[in-house]
PDB file of C-alpha atoms in Angstrom:
ATOM      1  CA  MET N 138     -30.414-128.819 -65.811  1.00 48.00           C
ATOM      2  CA  ARG N 139     -27.866-131.716 -65.591  1.00 48.00           C
ATOM      3  CA  LEU N 140     -29.182-133.011 -68.809  1.00 38.00           C
ATOM      4  CA  ILE N 141     -28.544-129.710 -70.555  1.00 42.00           C
ATOM      5  CA  SER N 142     -25.075-129.381 -68.842  1.00 48.00           C
ATOM      6  CA  GLY N 143     -24.122-132.804 -69.996  1.00 46.00           C
ATOM      7  CA  ILE N 144     -25.119-131.937 -73.631  1.00 38.00           C
ATOM      8  CA  PHE N 145     -23.204-128.893 -73.510  1.00 37.00           C
ATOM      9  CA  PHE N 146     -20.116-130.644 -72.099  1.00 46.00           C
ATOM     10  CA  ALA N 147     -20.388-133.466 -74.793  1.00 46.00           C
ATOM     11  CA  THR N 148     -20.874-131.044 -77.636  1.00 42.00           C
ATOM     12  CA  ALA N 149     -17.779-128.867 -76.337  1.00 46.00           C
ATOM     13  CA  MET N 150     -15.846-131.959 -76.239  1.00 47.00           C
ATOM     14  CA  SER N 151     -16.609-133.058 -79.770  1.00 47.00           C
ATOM     15  CA  VAL N 152     -15.962-129.549 -81.038  1.00 42.00           C
ATOM     16  CA  SER N 153     -12.403-129.458 -79.371  1.00 47.00           C
ATOM     17  CA  GLY N 154     -11.672-133.040 -80.394  1.00 49.00           C
ATOM     18  CA  ALA N 155     -12.433-132.229 -84.073  1.00 45.00           C
ATOM     19  CA  TYR N 156     -10.283-128.977 -83.729  1.00 44.00           C
ATOM     20  CA  ALA N 157      -7.452-131.097 -82.387  1.00 45.00           C
ATOM     21  CA  ALA N 158      -7.793-133.647 -85.242  1.00 47.00           C
ATOM     22  CA  ASP N 159      -7.633-130.651 -87.751  1.00 51.00           C
ATOM     23  CA  MET N 160      -4.594-129.432 -86.051  1.00 45.00           C
ATOM     24  CA  VAL N 161      -2.811-132.855 -85.995  1.00 46.00           C
ATOM     25  CA  GLU N 162      -3.686-133.798 -89.531  1.00 46.00           C
ATOM     26  CA  PRO N 163      -1.594-131.367 -91.467  1.00 47.00           C
ATOM     27  CA  VAL N 164       1.487-132.203 -89.282  1.00 44.00           C
ATOM     28  CA  ALA N 165       0.971-135.995 -89.987  1.00 42.00           C
ATOM     29  CA  ALA N 166       0.480-135.194 -93.588  1.00 42.00           C
ATOM     30  CA  MET N 167       3.785-133.394 -93.944  1.00 54.00           C
ATOM     31  CA  ASP N 168       6.555-135.115 -95.917  1.00 65.00           C
ATOM     32  CA  LEU N 169       9.700-135.993 -93.781  1.00 80.00           C
ATOM     33  CA  PRO N 170      13.084-134.917 -95.298  1.00 86.00           C
ATOM     34  CA  TYR N 171      14.488-137.171 -97.856  1.00 94.00           C
ATOM     35  CA  SER N 172      17.590-139.320 -96.649  1.00 96.00           C
ATOM     36  CA  TRP N 173      20.390-140.153 -98.880  1.00 97.00           C
ATOM     37  CA  THR N 174      21.804-142.576 -96.570  1.00 97.00           C
ATOM     38  CA  GLY N 175      21.916-146.292 -97.891  1.00 97.00           C
ATOM     39  CA  PHE N 176      23.322-148.792-100.422  1.00 98.00           C
ATOM     40  CA  TYR N 177      22.388-148.468-104.100  1.00 98.00           C
ATOM     41  CA  VAL N 178      22.971-150.231-107.320  1.00 98.00           C
ATOM     42  CA  GLY N 179      22.346-148.781-111.009  1.00 98.00           C
ATOM     43  CA  ALA N 180      23.194-148.412-114.606  1.00 98.00           C
ATOM     44  CA  ASN N 181      24.685-145.619-116.712  1.00 98.00           C
ATOM     45  CA  ALA N 182      24.845-144.700-120.373  1.00 98.00           C
ATOM     46  CA  GLY N 183      26.288-141.855-122.250  1.00 98.00           C
ATOM     47  CA  GLY N 184      29.195-140.783-124.646  1.00 98.00           C
ATOM     48  CA  ALA N 185      33.085-140.824-124.199  1.00 97.00           C
ATOM     49  CA  PHE N 186      35.220-138.295-126.200  1.00 97.00           C
ATOM     50  CA  GLY N 187      38.877-138.087-125.998  1.00 96.00           C
ATOM     51  CA  LYS N 188      42.074-139.644-127.455  1.00 92.00           C
ATOM     52  CA  ILE N 189      44.879-142.125-127.101  1.00 92.00           C
ATOM     53  CA  ASP N 190      48.148-140.815-128.077  1.00 90.00           C
ATOM     54  CA  GLY N 191      51.181-142.637-129.157  1.00 86.00           C
ATOM     55  CA  ASP N 192      54.938-141.859-129.459  1.00 84.00           C
ATOM     56  CA  PHE N 193      56.945-144.491-131.328  1.00 79.00           C
ATOM     57  CA  ILE N 194      60.723-143.501-131.024  1.00 75.00           C
ATOM     58  CA  GLY N 195      59.751-139.935-131.594  1.00 76.00           C
ATOM     59  CA  ILE N 196      56.980-140.398-134.171  1.00 79.00           C
ATOM     60  CA  PRO N 197      53.867-139.152-132.923  1.00 82.00           C
ATOM     61  CA  GLY N 198      50.237-140.541-133.672  1.00 84.00           C
ATOM     62  CA  SER N 199      46.693-140.402-132.137  1.00 88.00           C
ATOM     63  CA  ALA N 200      43.472-142.202-132.387  1.00 91.00           C
ATOM     64  CA  ASP N 201      40.366-140.160-131.447  1.00 93.00           C
ATOM     65  CA  ILE N 202      37.738-141.618-129.038  1.00 95.00           C
ATOM     66  CA  ARG N 203      34.041-141.056-130.028  1.00 95.00           C
ATOM     67  CA  ASN N 204      32.168-143.917-128.544  1.00 95.00           C
ATOM     68  CA  PHE N 205      29.203-144.893-126.794  1.00 97.00           C
ATOM     69  CA  THR N 206      29.674-146.139-123.171  1.00 97.00           C
ATOM     70  CA  GLY N 207      27.450-147.846-120.701  1.00 97.00           C
ATOM     71  CA  GLY N 208      27.906-149.934-117.665  1.00 98.00           C
ATOM     72  CA  ALA N 209      26.818-150.663-114.078  1.00 98.00           C
ATOM     73  CA  LEU N 210      27.442-148.957-110.805  1.00 98.00           C
ATOM     74  CA  VAL N 211      27.278-149.786-106.946  1.00 98.00           C
ATOM     75  CA  GLY N 212      27.762-147.277-104.049  1.00 98.00           C
ATOM     76  CA  ALA N 213      26.891-146.302-100.649  1.00 98.00           C
ATOM     77  CA  ASN N 214      25.998-142.834 -99.089  1.00 98.00           C
ATOM     78  CA  TYR N 215      26.055-141.483 -95.549  1.00 98.00           C
ATOM     79  CA  GLN N 216      24.103-138.255 -95.004  1.00 97.00           C
ATOM     80  CA  TYR N 217      25.144-135.914 -92.115  1.00 96.00           C
ATOM     81  CA  GLY N 218      23.020-132.904 -92.099  1.00 95.00           C
ATOM     82  CA  GLN N 219      22.952-131.667 -95.505  1.00 96.00           C
ATOM     83  CA  TRP N 220      26.266-133.024 -96.431  1.00 98.00           C
ATOM     84  CA  VAL N 221      26.457-136.457 -98.051  1.00 98.00           C
ATOM     85  CA  LEU N 222      29.477-138.656 -98.222  1.00 98.00           C
ATOM     86  CA  GLY N 223      29.696-141.736-100.398  1.00 98.00           C
ATOM     87  CA  VAL N 224      31.892-144.109-102.222  1.00 98.00           C
ATOM     88  CA  GLU N 225      31.039-145.668-105.805  1.00 98.00           C
ATOM     89  CA  GLY N 226      32.392-148.115-108.110  1.00 98.00           C
ATOM     90  CA  ASP N 227      31.419-148.817-111.856  1.00 98.00           C
ATOM     91  CA  ILE N 228      32.506-150.841-114.758  1.00 98.00           C
ATOM     92  CA  ASN N 229      31.768-149.732-118.221  1.00 98.00           C
ATOM     93  CA  TYR N 230      31.716-150.838-121.943  1.00 97.00           C
ATOM     94  CA  LEU N 231      33.569-148.696-124.250  1.00 96.00           C
ATOM     95  CA  GLY N 232      34.444-150.886-127.407  1.00 93.00           C
ATOM     96  CA  PHE N 233      37.048-148.462-128.783  1.00 95.00           C
ATOM     97  CA  LYS N 234      39.245-149.553-131.554  1.00 93.00           C
ATOM     98  CA  LYS N 235      40.955-147.498-134.148  1.00 91.00           C
ATOM     99  CA  GLU N 236      44.158-146.988-136.119  1.00 87.00           C
ATOM    100  CA  PHE N 237      46.461-144.264-134.988  1.00 85.00           C
ATOM    101  CA  SER N 238      46.754-141.296-137.666  1.00 77.00           C
ATOM    102  CA  PRO N 239      48.313-139.903-139.663  1.00 60.00           C
ATOM    103  CA  GLY N 240      49.221-142.547-142.381  1.00 46.00           C
ATOM    104  CA  LEU N 241      52.610-144.336-142.437  1.00 48.00           C
ATOM    105  CA  GLY N 242      53.910-141.869-145.267  1.00 45.00           C
ATOM    106  CA  GLY N 243      53.217-138.868-143.217  1.00 47.00           C
ATOM    107  CA  GLY N 244      54.832-140.178-140.015  1.00 47.00           C
ATOM    108  CA  GLU N 245      52.466-142.879-138.890  1.00 54.00           C
ATOM    109  CA  LEU N 246      52.755-144.772-135.664  1.00 62.00           C
ATOM    110  CA  GLY N 247      51.974-147.833-137.464  1.00 76.00           C
ATOM    111  CA  ALA N 248      49.523-149.389-134.863  1.00 84.00           C
ATOM    112  CA  GLU N 249      45.928-149.903-133.774  1.00 88.00           C
ATOM    113  CA  ALA N 250      44.765-148.812-130.398  1.00 91.00           C
ATOM    114  CA  ARG N 251      41.868-150.499-128.554  1.00 93.00           C
ATOM    115  CA  LEU N 252      40.140-150.144-125.200  1.00 96.00           C
ATOM    116  CA  ASP N 253      37.240-152.343-124.675  1.00 95.00           C
ATOM    117  CA  ALA N 254      36.196-151.337-121.153  1.00 96.00           C
ATOM    118  CA  PHE N 255      37.167-149.237-118.156  1.00 97.00           C
ATOM    119  CA  GLY N 256      36.208-148.804-114.495  1.00 97.00           C
ATOM    120  CA  THR N 257      36.537-146.417-111.623  1.00 98.00           C
ATOM    121  CA  ILE N 258      36.499-146.395-107.914  1.00 98.00           C
ATOM    122  CA  ARG N 259      35.638-142.952-106.611  1.00 98.00           C
ATOM    123  CA  GLY N 260      34.687-140.894-103.467  1.00 98.00           C
ATOM    124  CA  ARG N 261      31.690-138.580-103.628  1.00 98.00           C
ATOM    125  CA  VAL N 262      30.895-135.456-101.649  1.00 98.00           C
ATOM    126  CA  GLY N 263      27.581-133.836-102.136  1.00 98.00           C
ATOM    127  CA  TYR N 264      25.296-131.021-100.464  1.00 98.00           C
ATOM    128  CA  ALA N 265      21.598-132.187-100.285  1.00 97.00           C
ATOM    129  CA  PHE N 266      18.832-129.836-100.951  1.00 96.00           C
ATOM    130  CA  ASP N 267      16.140-132.440 -99.766  1.00 96.00           C
ATOM    131  CA  ARG N 268      15.714-134.549-102.976  1.00 97.00           C
ATOM    132  CA  TRP N 269      18.249-132.560-104.987  1.00 97.00           C
ATOM    133  CA  LEU N 270      21.906-133.632-104.669  1.00 98.00           C
ATOM    134  CA  PRO N 271      24.722-131.553-106.434  1.00 98.00           C
ATOM    135  CA  TYR N 272      28.151-133.463-105.884  1.00 98.00           C
ATOM    136  CA  VAL N 273      31.805-133.674-106.839  1.00 98.00           C
ATOM    137  CA  THR N 274      33.584-136.897-107.266  1.00 98.00           C
ATOM    138  CA  ALA N 275      37.244-138.215-107.689  1.00 98.00           C
ATOM    139  CA  GLY N 276      39.074-141.555-107.418  1.00 98.00           C
ATOM    140  CA  VAL N 277      41.143-144.084-109.207  1.00 98.00           C
ATOM    141  CA  ALA N 278      40.357-145.179-112.993  1.00 98.00           C
ATOM    142  CA  MET N 279      41.636-148.187-114.620  1.00 97.00           C
ATOM    143  CA  GLY N 280      41.506-149.963-118.018  1.00 96.00           C
ATOM    144  CA  ASP N 281      43.235-152.572-120.286  1.00 93.00           C
ATOM    145  CA  VAL N 282      44.740-150.837-123.167  1.00 93.00           C
ATOM    146  CA  LYS N 283      45.830-152.860-126.288  1.00 92.00           C
ATOM    147  CA  ILE N 284      48.355-151.868-128.950  1.00 89.00           C
ATOM    148  CA  ASP N 285      48.422-153.827-132.163  1.00 87.00           C
ATOM    149  CA  GLU N 286      51.718-152.630-133.631  1.00 79.00           C
ATOM    150  CA  HIS N 287      52.179-153.190-137.415  1.00 78.00           C
ATOM    151  CA  VAL N 288      56.025-152.365-137.623  1.00 72.00           C
ATOM    152  CA  PHE N 289      56.966-155.172-135.595  1.00 71.00           C
ATOM    153  CA  SER N 290      53.868-157.283-136.112  1.00 77.00           C
ATOM    154  CA  ALA N 291      53.240-157.397-132.348  1.00 80.00           C
ATOM    155  CA  ALA N 292      50.354-157.045-130.008  1.00 84.00           C
ATOM    156  CA  GLU N 293      50.529-156.150-126.380  1.00 85.00           C
ATOM    157  CA  SER N 294      47.952-155.289-123.703  1.00 89.00           C
ATOM    158  CA  LYS N 295      48.700-153.286-120.348  1.00 89.00           C
ATOM    159  CA  PHE N 296      46.593-152.613-117.531  1.00 92.00           C
ATOM    160  CA  GLN N 297      46.708-148.795-117.066  1.00 93.00           C
ATOM    161  CA  THR N 298      45.755-147.047-113.921  1.00 94.00           C
ATOM    162  CA  GLY N 299      45.119-143.318-113.404  1.00 96.00           C
ATOM    163  CA  TYR N 300      42.359-140.993-111.964  1.00 98.00           C
ATOM    164  CA  ALA N 301      38.844-139.765-112.534  1.00 98.00           C
ATOM    165  CA  VAL N 302      37.504-136.436-111.527  1.00 98.00           C
ATOM    166  CA  GLY N 303      33.927-134.905-112.120  1.00 98.00           C
ATOM    167  CA  GLY N 304      30.724-133.794-110.828  1.00 98.00           C
ATOM    168  CA  GLY N 305      27.064-133.972-111.200  1.00 98.00           C
ATOM    169  CA  ILE N 306      23.482-133.572-110.047  1.00 98.00           C
ATOM    170  CA  GLU N 307      21.091-136.443-108.728  1.00 98.00           C
ATOM    171  CA  TYR N 308      17.426-136.315-107.963  1.00 98.00           C
ATOM    172  CA  ALA N 309      15.307-138.710-105.961  1.00 97.00           C
ATOM    173  CA  PHE N 310      11.995-139.520-107.346  1.00 95.00           C
ATOM    174  CA  ASN N 311      10.803-141.448-104.377  1.00 94.00           C
ATOM    175  CA  SER N 312      12.315-143.237-101.488  1.00 92.00           C
ATOM    176  CA  ASN N 313      14.144-145.816-103.731  1.00 96.00           C
ATOM    177  CA  TRP N 314      14.751-144.541-107.149  1.00 97.00           C
ATOM    178  CA  THR N 315      17.096-141.711-108.242  1.00 98.00           C
ATOM    179  CA  ALA N 316      18.465-140.271-111.520  1.00 98.00           C
ATOM    180  CA  ARG N 317      21.319-138.390-112.343  1.00 98.00           C
ATOM    181  CA  ALA N 318      23.402-136.452-114.991  1.00 98.00           C
ATOM    182  CA  GLU N 319      27.252-136.655-114.672  1.00 98.00           C
ATOM    183  CA  TYR N 320      30.566-135.576-116.157  1.00 98.00           C
ATOM    184  CA  LEU N 321      33.859-137.443-115.723  1.00 98.00           C
ATOM    185  CA  TYR N 322      37.386-136.942-116.987  1.00 98.00           C
ATOM    186  CA  VAL N 323      39.295-140.021-117.023  1.00 98.00           C
ATOM    187  CA  ASP N 324      43.212-140.073-117.450  1.00 97.00           C
ATOM    188  CA  LEU N 325      44.727-143.614-117.679  1.00 96.00           C
ATOM    189  CA  GLY N 326      48.172-142.103-117.457  1.00 92.00           C
ATOM    190  CA  LYS N 327      51.080-143.243-119.801  1.00 91.00           C
ATOM    191  CA  LYS N 328      52.681-146.627-120.550  1.00 88.00           C
ATOM    192  CA  ASP N 329      55.797-147.671-122.477  1.00 88.00           C
ATOM    193  CA  PHE N 330      54.888-150.685-124.509  1.00 83.00           C
ATOM    194  CA  GLY N 331      58.406-151.189-125.556  1.00 76.00           C
ATOM    195  CA  PHE N 332      57.840-153.868-128.530  1.00 73.00           C
ATOM    196  CA  ALA N 333      61.591-153.958-129.166  1.00 69.00           C
ATOM    197  CA  PRO N 334      64.672-153.236-127.049  1.00 71.00           C
ATOM    198  CA  GLY N 335      65.767-149.532-127.242  1.00 71.00           C
ATOM    199  CA  THR N 336      62.430-148.545-128.906  1.00 75.00           C
ATOM    200  CA  PRO N 337      60.175-146.740-126.400  1.00 80.00           C
ATOM    201  CA  TYR N 338      56.663-146.821-127.474  1.00 83.00           C
ATOM    202  CA  ASP N 339      54.802-144.492-125.074  1.00 88.00           C
ATOM    203  CA  VAL N 340      50.970-144.498-125.000  1.00 91.00           C
ATOM    204  CA  LYS N 341      48.754-142.153-123.253  1.00 93.00           C
ATOM    205  CA  THR N 342      44.984-142.300-122.829  1.00 95.00           C
ATOM    206  CA  ASN N 343      42.556-139.730-121.696  1.00 96.00           C
ATOM    207  CA  PHE N 344      38.858-138.958-122.364  1.00 97.00           C
ATOM    208  CA  SER N 345      35.733-137.146-121.080  1.00 98.00           C
ATOM    209  CA  ILE N 346      32.412-138.945-120.255  1.00 98.00           C
ATOM    210  CA  VAL N 347      28.860-137.395-120.237  1.00 98.00           C
ATOM    211  CA  ARG N 348      26.350-139.650-119.129  1.00 98.00           C
ATOM    212  CA  ALA N 349      23.074-140.269-117.264  1.00 98.00           C
ATOM    213  CA  ALA N 350      22.316-142.967-114.770  1.00 98.00           C
ATOM    214  CA  VAL N 351      19.506-144.356-112.747  1.00 98.00           C
ATOM    215  CA  ALA N 352      19.876-146.133-109.426  1.00 98.00           C
ATOM    216  CA  TYR N 353      17.913-147.969-106.728  1.00 98.00           C
ATOM    217  CA  LYS N 354      18.634-147.248-103.058  1.00 97.00           C
ATOM    218  CA  PHE N 355      17.919-150.039-100.566  1.00 95.00           C
TER     219      PHE N 355
END
């Protein structure tokens, strides 16, 4: 009788143990919520579309920006609940170089505009849906604008600062890699290049950026 009771007890314990394991396994197999907190580095590429406007003693001119842009980025995020707060900086190649138009006979500015690169330092605010992160961003933009002026045969570069605003959506493929699509509007403000005394030479630069980026989160 004791033997039968022992066999029954062992069988019951085995069945209950297997049942408990079945209950625990799905819980252990569940994915934990993704965390956006951490430092990251990455690269971006896309297109820039806008213009550099010039005004030489009341004579207007403009040079359209239609260029490839690409660069590197670095940043950090902190997630609190579903809210994600971050800061990001980037430096980007632009390679823009173009004559102001229209031509001299029709009231040309008589100059070439150039912007080789630009950078931004921005804050980001997003609302996470697990691995999806829609966000808005805003901050400071900067770039070295060069004007090669033909009337006075002079060239000058000025470091212009302004702002950048935009937004995008980012997706985390795994614990380390993310990808995003992003739009930015960049305004570098207006500067007076003043090649000669009493001859104001105002230059204003603004453009939009549509780009994609990948990043590695540590």
